[in-house]
mmCIF file of C-alpha atoms and ligand atoms in Angstrom:
data_model
loop_
_atom_site.group_PDB
_atom_site.id
_atom_site.type_symbol
_atom_site.label_atom_id
_atom_site.label_comp_id
_atom_site.label_asym_id
_atom_site.label_seq_id
_atom_site.Cartn_x
_atom_site.Cartn_y
_atom_site.Cartn_z
ATOM 1 C CA MET A 6 -0.001 0.003 0.000
ATOM 2 C CA ARG A 7 1.135 3.527 -0.716
ATOM 3 C CA THR A 8 1.892 5.771 2.195
ATOM 4 C CA GLU A 9 0.548 9.218 2.915
ATOM 5 C CA THR A 10 3.892 10.678 1.924
ATOM 6 C CA ASP A 11 3.484 9.283 -1.606
ATOM 7 C CA PHE A 12 0.051 10.783 -1.894
ATOM 8 C CA ALA A 13 0.680 14.262 -0.551
ATOM 9 C CA ASP A 14 3.409 14.716 -3.135
ATOM 10 C CA ALA A 15 5.665 14.884 -0.113
ATOM 11 C CA LEU A 16 7.104 18.359 -0.186
ATOM 12 C CA ALA A 17 4.672 20.138 -2.518
ATOM 13 C CA THR A 18 5.318 23.846 -2.202
ATOM 14 C CA PHE A 19 2.739 26.327 -0.964
ATOM 15 C CA ASP A 20 2.513 30.008 -0.140
ATOM 16 C CA TYR A 21 -0.344 30.665 2.266
ATOM 17 C CA GLN A 22 -1.444 34.128 3.306
ATOM 18 C CA PRO A 23 -4.756 34.053 5.203
ATOM 19 C CA LEU A 24 -6.884 36.805 3.642
ATOM 20 C CA THR A 25 -9.910 36.521 5.895
ATOM 21 C CA ARG A 26 -10.331 37.069 9.622
ATOM 22 C CA VAL A 27 -12.681 34.325 10.877
ATOM 23 C CA VAL A 28 -15.024 35.163 13.770
ATOM 24 C CA PHE A 29 -17.049 32.188 15.039
ATOM 25 C CA GLY A 30 -19.640 31.797 17.786
ATOM 26 C CA VAL A 31 -23.324 31.439 18.627
ATOM 27 C CA ASN A 32 -24.924 34.916 18.538
ATOM 28 C CA SER A 33 -21.682 36.452 17.205
ATOM 29 C CA ILE A 34 -23.956 38.377 14.792
ATOM 30 C CA GLU A 35 -24.318 40.870 17.654
ATOM 31 C CA ARG A 36 -20.747 41.929 16.851
ATOM 32 C CA VAL A 37 -21.495 42.950 13.252
ATOM 33 C CA GLY A 38 -21.473 46.698 14.036
ATOM 34 C CA GLU A 39 -18.131 46.522 15.833
ATOM 35 C CA LEU A 40 -16.630 44.397 13.053
ATOM 36 C CA ALA A 41 -17.887 46.699 10.289
ATOM 37 C CA LYS A 42 -16.407 49.642 12.194
ATOM 38 C CA SER A 43 -13.038 47.884 12.244
ATOM 39 C CA LEU A 44 -13.231 48.120 8.426
ATOM 40 C CA ASP A 45 -13.916 51.901 8.703
ATOM 41 C CA ALA A 46 -17.440 51.371 7.345
ATOM 42 C CA ARG A 47 -19.719 54.415 7.135
ATOM 43 C CA ARG A 48 -22.013 53.692 4.192
ATOM 44 C CA VAL A 49 -22.712 49.985 3.857
ATOM 45 C CA LEU A 50 -24.269 48.028 0.997
ATOM 46 C CA LEU A 51 -26.095 45.006 2.459
ATOM 47 C CA VAL A 52 -26.453 42.270 -0.186
ATOM 48 C CA THR A 53 -28.962 39.541 0.625
ATOM 49 C CA ASP A 54 -31.984 37.636 -0.717
ATOM 50 C CA ARG A 55 -35.710 37.497 -0.052
ATOM 51 C CA GLY A 56 -35.537 34.326 2.059
ATOM 52 C CA ILE A 57 -33.042 35.961 4.424
ATOM 53 C CA VAL A 58 -35.251 39.044 4.633
ATOM 54 C CA ALA A 59 -38.259 36.807 5.456
ATOM 55 C CA ALA A 60 -36.229 34.962 8.133
ATOM 56 C CA GLY A 61 -35.615 38.336 9.821
ATOM 57 C CA HIS A 62 -31.809 38.218 9.489
ATOM 58 C CA ALA A 63 -31.508 41.129 7.033
ATOM 59 C CA GLY A 64 -33.581 43.476 9.219
ATOM 60 C CA ARG A 65 -31.573 42.500 12.283
ATOM 61 C CA VAL A 66 -28.206 43.097 10.598
ATOM 62 C CA GLN A 67 -29.426 46.400 9.145
ATOM 63 C CA ALA A 68 -30.592 47.552 12.621
ATOM 64 C CA LEU A 69 -27.286 46.496 14.236
ATOM 65 C CA LEU A 70 -25.277 48.399 11.613
ATOM 66 C CA GLU A 71 -27.482 51.486 11.903
ATOM 67 C CA SER A 72 -27.265 51.496 15.671
ATOM 68 C CA ALA A 73 -23.457 51.471 15.252
ATOM 69 C CA GLY A 74 -23.821 54.720 13.279
ATOM 70 C CA MET A 75 -23.747 53.466 9.680
ATOM 71 C CA GLU A 76 -25.992 54.273 6.726
ATOM 72 C CA VAL A 77 -27.252 51.051 5.113
ATOM 73 C CA THR A 78 -28.410 50.550 1.520
ATOM 74 C CA CYS A 79 -30.011 47.164 0.818
ATOM 75 C CA PHE A 80 -30.005 44.948 -2.262
ATOM 76 C CA LYS A 81 -32.417 42.126 -1.437
ATOM 77 C CA GLN A 82 -32.707 40.426 -4.841
ATOM 78 C CA ALA A 83 -29.712 38.080 -4.899
ATOM 79 C CA GLN A 84 -30.716 34.938 -6.816
ATOM 80 C CA GLU A 85 -29.679 31.307 -6.683
ATOM 81 C CA ASN A 86 -26.818 30.797 -9.171
ATOM 82 C CA PRO A 87 -26.481 34.574 -9.626
ATOM 83 C CA THR A 88 -26.242 35.824 -13.190
ATOM 84 C CA THR A 89 -24.518 38.818 -14.719
ATOM 85 C CA LYS A 90 -27.928 40.544 -14.778
ATOM 86 C CA CYS A 91 -28.361 40.033 -11.016
ATOM 87 C CA VAL A 92 -24.903 41.556 -10.411
ATOM 88 C CA ASP A 93 -25.682 44.516 -12.715
ATOM 89 C CA ARG A 94 -28.841 45.284 -10.726
ATOM 90 C CA CYS A 95 -26.858 45.178 -7.482
ATOM 91 C CA VAL A 96 -24.242 47.563 -8.951
ATOM 92 C CA GLU A 97 -27.020 50.009 -9.918
ATOM 93 C CA VAL A 98 -28.269 50.096 -6.330
ATOM 94 C CA ALA A 99 -24.734 50.514 -4.965
ATOM 95 C CA ARG A 100 -23.858 53.366 -7.372
ATOM 96 C CA GLY A 101 -26.657 55.521 -5.991
ATOM 97 C CA SER A 102 -25.277 55.490 -2.451
ATOM 98 C CA ALA A 103 -21.499 56.133 -2.509
ATOM 99 C CA ILE A 104 -20.938 53.055 -0.388
ATOM 100 C CA ASP A 105 -17.554 52.277 1.232
ATOM 101 C CA THR A 106 -18.142 48.738 2.562
ATOM 102 C CA ILE A 107 -20.114 45.663 1.430
ATOM 103 C CA VAL A 108 -21.810 43.118 3.695
ATOM 104 C CA GLY A 109 -22.836 39.834 2.017
ATOM 105 C CA LEU A 110 -25.498 38.072 4.098
ATOM 106 C CA GLY A 111 -26.970 34.710 3.029
ATOM 107 C CA GLY A 112 -25.904 31.609 1.121
ATOM 108 C CA GLY A 113 -23.240 31.455 -1.569
ATOM 109 C CA SER A 114 -25.500 33.368 -3.956
ATOM 110 C CA SER A 115 -25.628 36.502 -1.772
ATOM 111 C CA MET A 116 -21.893 36.393 -1.129
ATOM 112 C CA ASP A 117 -21.104 35.806 -4.825
ATOM 113 C CA THR A 118 -23.389 38.671 -5.845
ATOM 114 C CA ALA A 119 -21.643 40.899 -3.291
ATOM 115 C CA LYS A 120 -18.225 39.957 -4.674
ATOM 116 C CA GLY A 121 -19.358 40.369 -8.291
ATOM 117 C CA CYS A 122 -20.737 43.819 -7.471
ATOM 118 C CA ASN A 123 -17.445 44.735 -5.797
ATOM 119 C CA PHE A 124 -15.470 43.895 -8.974
ATOM 120 C CA ILE A 125 -17.590 46.094 -11.248
ATOM 121 C CA LEU A 126 -18.125 48.916 -8.791
ATOM 122 C CA THR A 127 -14.400 49.375 -8.130
ATOM 123 C CA ASN A 128 -12.808 48.226 -11.392
ATOM 124 C CA GLY A 129 -15.529 48.892 -14.018
ATOM 125 C CA GLY A 130 -16.305 46.759 -17.102
ATOM 126 C CA GLN A 131 -18.294 43.514 -17.024
ATOM 127 C CA MET A 132 -18.056 40.246 -15.077
ATOM 128 C CA LYS A 133 -16.382 38.409 -17.970
ATOM 129 C CA ASP A 134 -13.443 40.846 -17.682
ATOM 130 C CA TYR A 135 -12.650 39.192 -14.309
ATOM 131 C CA TRP A 136 -13.108 35.555 -15.389
ATOM 132 C CA GLY A 137 -9.923 33.856 -14.200
ATOM 133 C CA VAL A 138 -7.586 34.961 -11.449
ATOM 134 C CA GLY A 139 -6.182 38.344 -10.484
ATOM 135 C CA ARG A 140 -7.678 40.543 -13.206
ATOM 136 C CA ALA A 141 -8.749 43.464 -10.979
ATOM 137 C CA THR A 142 -6.060 46.147 -11.114
ATOM 138 C CA ARG A 143 -7.572 48.699 -8.706
ATOM 139 C CA PRO A 144 -8.272 48.294 -4.968
ATOM 140 C CA MET A 145 -11.649 46.826 -4.007
ATOM 141 C CA LEU A 146 -14.028 47.683 -1.158
ATOM 142 C CA PRO A 147 -13.795 45.725 2.110
ATOM 143 C CA LEU A 148 -16.273 42.835 2.273
ATOM 144 C CA LEU A 149 -17.764 41.354 5.441
ATOM 145 C CA ALA A 150 -19.316 37.948 4.670
ATOM 146 C CA ILE A 151 -21.993 36.416 6.879
ATOM 147 C CA PRO A 152 -23.087 32.936 5.725
ATOM 148 C CA THR A 153 -26.525 31.660 6.718
ATOM 149 C CA THR A 154 -26.000 28.174 5.242
ATOM 150 C CA GLY A 155 -23.400 25.546 5.938
ATOM 151 C CA GLY A 156 -22.664 25.876 2.809
ATOM 152 C CA THR A 157 -20.523 26.960 -0.033
ATOM 153 C CA GLY A 158 -17.645 28.327 2.013
ATOM 154 C CA SER A 159 -17.718 31.406 -0.241
ATOM 155 C CA GLU A 160 -16.899 33.476 2.852
ATOM 156 C CA CYS A 161 -13.401 31.947 2.841
ATOM 157 C CA GLN A 162 -12.731 32.214 -0.904
ATOM 158 C CA SER A 163 -11.622 34.957 -3.264
ATOM 159 C CA PHE A 164 -13.840 33.681 -6.109
ATOM 160 C CA ALA A 165 -17.236 34.947 -7.263
ATOM 161 C CA LEU A 166 -19.197 32.358 -9.263
ATOM 162 C CA ILE A 167 -21.363 34.283 -11.699
ATOM 163 C CA THR A 168 -23.326 32.758 -14.590
ATOM 164 C CA ASP A 169 -23.301 34.519 -17.957
ATOM 165 C CA GLU A 170 -26.912 35.483 -18.684
ATOM 166 C CA GLN A 171 -26.562 34.623 -22.400
ATOM 167 C CA THR A 172 -24.274 31.587 -22.556
ATOM 168 C CA HIS A 173 -25.209 30.004 -19.159
ATOM 169 C CA GLN A 174 -21.466 29.534 -18.624
ATOM 170 C CA LYS A 175 -20.534 29.639 -14.932
ATOM 171 C CA MET A 176 -17.593 32.027 -14.638
ATOM 172 C CA ALA A 177 -15.188 31.733 -11.683
ATOM 173 C CA CYS A 178 -13.876 35.264 -11.146
ATOM 174 C CA GLY A 179 -11.123 35.303 -8.529
ATOM 175 C CA ASP A 180 -8.832 37.886 -7.038
ATOM 176 C CA PRO A 181 -7.219 38.059 -3.578
ATOM 177 C CA LYS A 182 -8.736 41.545 -3.251
ATOM 178 C CA ALA A 183 -12.242 40.053 -3.617
ATOM 179 C CA ALA A 184 -11.864 37.819 -0.537
ATOM 180 C CA ALA A 185 -13.901 38.852 2.502
ATOM 181 C CA ARG A 186 -11.833 40.785 5.056
ATOM 182 C CA ILE A 187 -13.991 39.222 7.754
ATOM 183 C CA ALA A 188 -16.115 36.049 7.776
ATOM 184 C CA LEU A 189 -18.655 36.190 10.597
ATOM 185 C CA LEU A 190 -19.853 32.658 11.397
ATOM 186 C CA ASP A 191 -22.887 32.505 13.674
ATOM 187 C CA PRO A 192 -24.395 28.982 13.868
ATOM 188 C CA ALA A 193 -27.691 30.420 15.169
ATOM 189 C CA LEU A 194 -28.298 32.084 11.769
ATOM 190 C CA THR A 195 -28.236 28.681 10.030
ATOM 191 C CA LEU A 196 -31.209 27.342 12.048
ATOM 192 C CA SER A 197 -33.565 29.135 9.644
ATOM 193 C CA GLN A 198 -32.409 27.172 6.581
ATOM 194 C CA PRO A 199 -35.270 25.368 4.813
ATOM 195 C CA ALA A 200 -34.760 21.553 4.876
ATOM 196 C CA ARG A 201 -33.886 21.405 1.186
ATOM 197 C CA VAL A 202 -31.238 24.134 1.580
ATOM 198 C CA THR A 203 -29.745 22.317 4.598
ATOM 199 C CA ALA A 204 -29.540 19.151 2.493
ATOM 200 C CA CYS A 205 -28.124 20.667 -0.699
ATOM 201 C CA SER A 206 -25.667 23.036 0.974
ATOM 202 C CA GLY A 207 -24.528 20.332 3.409
ATOM 203 C CA ILE A 208 -23.870 17.824 0.623
ATOM 204 C CA ASP A 209 -22.005 20.566 -1.261
ATOM 205 C CA ALA A 210 -19.742 21.280 1.753
ATOM 206 C CA LEU A 211 -18.984 17.553 2.106
ATOM 207 C CA ALA A 212 -18.214 17.363 -1.624
ATOM 208 C CA HIS A 213 -15.846 20.323 -1.296
ATOM 209 C CA ALA A 214 -13.948 18.446 1.428
ATOM 210 C CA LEU A 215 -13.701 15.278 -0.692
ATOM 211 C CA GLU A 216 -12.798 16.952 -3.984
ATOM 212 C CA THR A 217 -10.117 19.244 -2.509
ATOM 213 C CA LEU A 218 -8.578 16.256 -0.690
ATOM 214 C CA VAL A 219 -7.301 14.760 -3.949
ATOM 215 C CA THR A 220 -7.008 17.540 -6.544
ATOM 216 C CA LYS A 221 -3.741 18.025 -8.410
ATOM 217 C CA PRO A 222 -2.966 21.399 -6.732
ATOM 218 C CA ARG A 223 -3.465 20.009 -3.188
ATOM 219 C CA THR A 224 -0.720 20.867 -0.723
ATOM 220 C CA PRO A 225 0.154 19.762 2.819
ATOM 221 C CA LEU A 226 -1.607 22.967 3.931
ATOM 222 C CA SER A 227 -4.840 22.441 1.965
ATOM 223 C CA LEU A 228 -5.031 18.833 3.217
ATOM 224 C CA ILE A 229 -5.362 20.081 6.801
ATOM 225 C CA PHE A 230 -8.501 21.992 5.862
ATOM 226 C CA SER A 231 -9.920 19.193 3.643
ATOM 227 C CA ARG A 232 -9.520 16.542 6.325
ATOM 228 C CA GLU A 233 -11.001 18.653 9.113
ATOM 229 C CA ALA A 234 -13.858 19.799 6.867
ATOM 230 C CA PHE A 235 -14.600 16.126 6.057
ATOM 231 C CA ARG A 236 -14.443 15.094 9.720
ATOM 232 C CA LEU A 237 -16.880 17.836 10.748
ATOM 233 C CA THR A 238 -19.358 17.449 7.870
ATOM 234 C CA ILE A 239 -19.507 13.617 7.626
ATOM 235 C CA GLY A 240 -20.436 13.448 11.313
ATOM 236 C CA SER A 241 -22.767 16.451 11.488
ATOM 237 C CA LEU A 242 -24.732 16.223 8.226
ATOM 238 C CA PRO A 243 -26.870 13.244 9.342
ATOM 239 C CA ARG A 244 -27.527 15.099 12.618
ATOM 240 C CA VAL A 245 -28.796 18.326 10.989
ATOM 241 C CA LEU A 246 -30.901 16.303 8.531
ATOM 242 C CA ALA A 247 -32.528 14.377 11.405
ATOM 243 C CA SER A 248 -32.700 17.246 13.921
ATOM 244 C CA PRO A 249 -32.784 20.677 12.253
ATOM 245 C CA ALA A 250 -32.717 22.448 15.647
ATOM 246 C CA ASP A 251 -29.444 20.755 16.736
ATOM 247 C CA LEU A 252 -27.385 23.942 17.197
ATOM 248 C CA GLU A 253 -24.123 22.136 17.922
ATOM 249 C CA ALA A 254 -24.356 20.112 14.694
ATOM 250 C CA ARG A 255 -25.326 23.301 12.812
ATOM 251 C CA GLY A 256 -22.177 24.932 14.188
ATOM 252 C CA TRP A 257 -19.938 22.080 13.028
ATOM 253 C CA MET A 258 -21.529 22.178 9.564
ATOM 254 C CA LEU A 259 -20.954 25.941 9.336
ATOM 255 C CA LEU A 260 -17.327 25.581 10.427
ATOM 256 C CA GLY A 261 -16.780 22.537 8.184
ATOM 257 C CA ALA A 262 -18.139 24.498 5.216
ATOM 258 C CA ALA A 263 -15.805 27.420 5.976
ATOM 259 C CA TRP A 264 -12.769 25.100 6.232
ATOM 260 C CA ALA A 265 -13.797 23.379 2.989
ATOM 261 C CA GLY A 266 -13.981 26.841 1.386
ATOM 262 C CA THR A 267 -10.461 27.524 2.644
ATOM 263 C CA ALA A 268 -9.361 24.214 1.095
ATOM 264 C CA ILE A 269 -10.875 25.248 -2.258
ATOM 265 C CA GLU A 270 -8.985 28.533 -2.107
ATOM 266 C CA ASN A 271 -5.758 26.506 -1.870
ATOM 267 C CA SER A 272 -6.442 23.405 -3.959
ATOM 268 C CA MET A 273 -9.414 24.057 -6.302
ATOM 269 C CA LEU A 274 -12.126 21.438 -7.103
ATOM 270 C CA GLY A 275 -12.514 18.408 -9.356
ATOM 271 C CA ALA A 276 -14.656 16.344 -11.720
ATOM 272 C CA ALA A 277 -17.834 16.199 -9.597
ATOM 273 C CA HIS A 278 -18.123 19.990 -9.821
ATOM 274 C CA ALA A 279 -17.275 19.927 -13.542
ATOM 275 C CA ALA A 280 -20.054 17.347 -14.105
ATOM 276 C CA ALA A 281 -22.536 19.209 -11.907
ATOM 277 C CA ASN A 282 -22.473 22.577 -13.674
ATOM 278 C CA PRO A 283 -24.157 21.406 -16.945
ATOM 279 C CA LEU A 284 -26.879 19.660 -14.870
ATOM 280 C CA THR A 285 -27.651 22.960 -13.133
ATOM 281 C CA ALA A 286 -27.526 24.900 -16.421
ATOM 282 C CA HIS A 287 -29.818 22.558 -18.427
ATOM 283 C CA PHE A 288 -32.058 20.853 -15.879
ATOM 284 C CA GLY A 289 -32.115 23.352 -13.024
ATOM 285 C CA VAL A 290 -30.699 20.804 -10.566
ATOM 286 C CA ALA A 291 -29.630 22.651 -7.384
ATOM 287 C CA HIS A 292 -25.822 22.924 -7.212
ATOM 288 C CA GLY A 293 -25.366 20.783 -4.084
ATOM 289 C CA HIS A 294 -27.739 18.111 -5.368
ATOM 290 C CA ALA A 295 -26.018 17.987 -8.771
ATOM 291 C CA VAL A 296 -22.575 17.699 -7.133
ATOM 292 C CA GLY A 297 -23.844 15.060 -4.689
ATOM 293 C CA LEU A 298 -25.349 12.816 -7.332
ATOM 294 C CA MET A 299 -22.174 12.834 -9.443
ATOM 295 C CA LEU A 300 -19.765 12.524 -6.493
ATOM 296 C CA PRO A 301 -20.060 8.760 -5.790
ATOM 297 C CA HIS A 302 -19.284 7.994 -9.442
ATOM 298 C CA VAL A 303 -16.337 10.397 -9.448
ATOM 299 C CA LEU A 304 -15.013 8.779 -6.230
ATOM 300 C CA ARG A 305 -15.131 5.346 -7.914
ATOM 301 C CA PHE A 306 -13.464 6.727 -11.061
ATOM 302 C CA ASN A 307 -10.703 8.485 -9.095
ATOM 303 C CA ALA A 308 -10.138 5.487 -6.783
ATOM 304 C CA GLN A 309 -8.783 3.538 -9.762
ATOM 305 C CA GLU A 310 -5.632 5.560 -9.128
ATOM 306 C CA PRO A 311 -3.967 3.800 -6.129
ATOM 307 C CA VAL A 312 -2.661 6.956 -4.433
ATOM 308 C CA VAL A 313 -6.114 8.537 -4.622
ATOM 309 C CA ALA A 314 -7.768 5.380 -3.282
ATOM 310 C CA SER A 315 -5.333 5.529 -0.350
ATOM 311 C CA ALA A 316 -6.293 9.139 0.372
ATOM 312 C CA TYR A 317 -9.993 8.233 0.392
ATOM 313 C CA ALA A 318 -9.286 5.152 2.507
ATOM 314 C CA GLU A 319 -7.375 7.152 5.104
ATOM 315 C CA ILE A 320 -10.337 9.431 5.826
ATOM 316 C CA ALA A 321 -12.868 6.584 5.535
ATOM 317 C CA TRP A 322 -10.945 4.686 8.223
ATOM 318 C CA ALA A 323 -10.680 7.791 10.424
ATOM 319 C CA ALA A 324 -14.453 8.282 10.189
ATOM 320 C CA GLN A 325 -15.008 4.557 10.870
ATOM 321 C CA LEU A 326 -16.742 4.081 7.525
ATOM 322 C CA ALA A 327 -14.312 1.276 6.702
ATOM 323 C CA SER A 328 -11.912 -1.021 8.501
ATOM 324 C CA PRO A 329 -8.132 -0.642 8.114
ATOM 325 C CA SER A 330 -8.059 -4.366 7.272
ATOM 326 C CA GLU A 331 -9.886 -3.586 4.017
ATOM 327 C CA ALA A 332 -8.099 -2.626 0.805
ATOM 328 C CA PRO A 333 -8.112 1.111 -0.069
ATOM 329 C CA GLU A 334 -10.387 0.476 -3.076
ATOM 330 C CA ALA A 335 -12.948 -1.221 -0.819
ATOM 331 C CA ALA A 336 -12.730 1.653 1.679
ATOM 332 C CA ALA A 337 -13.292 4.153 -1.140
ATOM 333 C CA GLU A 338 -16.396 2.183 -2.175
ATOM 334 C CA HIS A 339 -17.744 2.501 1.398
ATOM 335 C CA LEU A 340 -17.223 6.232 1.106
ATOM 336 C CA ALA A 341 -19.144 6.393 -2.203
ATOM 337 C CA ARG A 342 -21.994 4.400 -0.662
ATOM 338 C CA ARG A 343 -22.119 6.721 2.330
ATOM 339 C CA ILE A 344 -22.618 9.689 -0.006
ATOM 340 C CA GLU A 345 -25.495 7.816 -1.693
ATOM 341 C CA LEU A 346 -26.977 7.056 1.727
ATOM 342 C CA LEU A 347 -26.754 10.738 2.736
ATOM 343 C CA LEU A 348 -28.515 11.776 -0.502
ATOM 344 C CA ASP A 349 -31.213 9.271 0.348
ATOM 345 C CA LEU A 350 -31.530 10.603 3.918
ATOM 346 C CA ALA A 351 -31.774 14.124 2.503
ATOM 347 C CA GLY A 352 -34.587 13.057 0.138
ATOM 348 C CA LEU A 353 -32.519 13.934 -2.935
ATOM 349 C CA PRO A 354 -32.790 11.529 -5.923
ATOM 350 C CA CYS A 355 -29.535 9.677 -6.667
ATOM 351 C CA ALA A 356 -30.555 9.008 -10.283
ATOM 352 C CA LEU A 357 -30.024 11.526 -13.044
ATOM 353 C CA ASP A 358 -33.143 10.364 -14.919
ATOM 354 C CA HIS A 359 -35.226 11.625 -11.977
ATOM 355 C CA CYS A 360 -33.873 15.091 -12.721
ATOM 356 C CA GLY A 361 -35.131 15.091 -16.329
ATOM 357 C CA ALA A 362 -31.961 13.943 -18.117
ATOM 358 C CA LYS A 363 -32.242 11.333 -20.882
ATOM 359 C CA PRO A 364 -29.597 9.070 -22.437
ATOM 360 C CA GLU A 365 -29.519 11.250 -25.583
ATOM 361 C CA ASP A 366 -28.523 14.279 -23.472
ATOM 362 C CA ILE A 367 -25.313 12.631 -22.264
ATOM 363 C CA PRO A 368 -22.936 13.450 -25.164
ATOM 364 C CA ARG A 369 -23.702 17.179 -24.924
ATOM 365 C CA LEU A 370 -23.467 17.193 -21.114
ATOM 366 C CA ALA A 371 -20.154 15.330 -21.296
ATOM 367 C CA ASP A 372 -18.670 17.788 -23.802
ATOM 368 C CA GLU A 373 -19.648 20.704 -21.575
ATOM 369 C CA ALA A 374 -18.340 19.017 -18.413
ATOM 370 C CA ALA A 375 -14.949 18.412 -20.025
ATOM 371 C CA ARG A 376 -14.695 22.132 -20.790
ATOM 372 C CA GLN A 377 -15.436 23.211 -17.206
ATOM 373 C CA TRP A 378 -12.589 24.936 -15.433
ATOM 374 C CA THR A 379 -12.515 22.548 -12.478
ATOM 375 C CA ALA A 380 -12.090 19.411 -14.661
ATOM 376 C CA GLN A 381 -8.383 20.174 -15.129
ATOM 377 C CA PHE A 382 -7.712 19.913 -11.382
ATOM 378 C CA ASN A 383 -9.138 16.394 -11.003
ATOM 379 C CA PRO A 384 -6.446 13.941 -9.832
ATOM 380 C CA ARG A 385 -7.073 11.598 -12.797
ATOM 381 C CA PRO A 386 -7.236 13.171 -16.263
ATOM 382 C CA VAL A 387 -10.917 13.244 -17.208
ATOM 383 C CA THR A 388 -12.042 13.489 -20.854
ATOM 384 C CA ALA A 389 -15.458 13.945 -22.468
ATOM 385 C CA LEU A 390 -15.536 10.145 -22.929
ATOM 386 C CA ASN A 391 -14.922 9.634 -19.200
ATOM 387 C CA PHE A 392 -17.726 12.102 -18.439
ATOM 388 C CA ARG A 393 -20.049 10.071 -20.717
ATOM 389 C CA ASP A 394 -19.315 7.024 -18.554
ATOM 390 C CA LEU A 395 -19.835 9.021 -15.340
ATOM 391 C CA TYR A 396 -23.210 10.403 -16.518
ATOM 392 C CA THR A 397 -24.279 6.957 -17.769
ATOM 393 C CA ALA A 398 -23.479 5.459 -14.368
ATOM 394 C CA ALA A 399 -25.453 8.264 -12.678
ATOM 395 C CA LEU A 400 -28.477 7.956 -15.004
ATOM 396 C CA THR A 401 -29.974 4.908 -13.297
ATOM 397 C CA PRO A 402 -27.505 3.738 -10.650
ATOM 398 C CA ALA A 403 -27.896 0.220 -9.225
HETATM 399 ZN ZN1 LIG B 756 -19.854 23.320 -4.693
#
């Protein structure tokens, strides 16, 4: 059997500068005024969505900021999988108020909209000008990110994921200046998540831990975050699905999602995310669900590489999903089955044909998946032909 040293590419180099101050604690939202002040905020743009307004969180944050002496302008129309149009509307609102600080409050969509708005407001142009890494030349406004889902981990990443309104292409626009200066993690805010959001965002966080664990750019540093994110989410996801009011489990999911986001920042994602994006674009499958239903098949595909199987086995053993007496490939299979079980517990269909996809759709989906940015980071090279096999396996799994 290979050792961990073989897998971690031994002395892979890294250069890690934490960009985001992380503040964690139940009811830590009460500190939002003090934290915004530490960023010299006077006129704040609060970016959120209707569900967060209805849950009362937006009004509470606005009141806390105002009582700390700040003027607050609200954009409440952030949408799931935010598009360039959604960002443009947010920029229009921001331009009218000479804002100096942005607060993103909600799931990944609110935080991505806030980041997208920040790019255009400070650097001009359109979202596609920032597709890639490090394309903003001018300084950007400070961002305070407050996630209400456990979740995308967007609060710990410098990327905004914005979908082109015309082409449906999901653009990853990254720049160290776009990263939140502060991530405020209050587990109590995540209690209001609807069951479906808890399920999809939780599966997504778990998938982030598993994909970052084995990507080509992984480093000894990113592995720390991937492993801890996996440990927290694999244990807590069944708890939040069974008992939505379990605040401790909610807290571990929120923290696990943030650590998984930190792992993404340092090691990118893989084939499950590449395969998921076309399912969201063409069939409207929620991101976390799409990632979750492709993930078991990607785990099996990747586990054909012995060093990757060993990496999966190591965390499967640690989580007592497999016995160390079993071969790594068998342990990886236990891991894949656990993901399928969690989808089942969450009430999310494991079969692609339940989401509206038909066998004749597969060649087009596979071509699009192979062109996704994250495909290149998968530990095993993955071609359009491989994606055809992955989608076929997911269509009506055994
Ligand atoms: Zn994801």
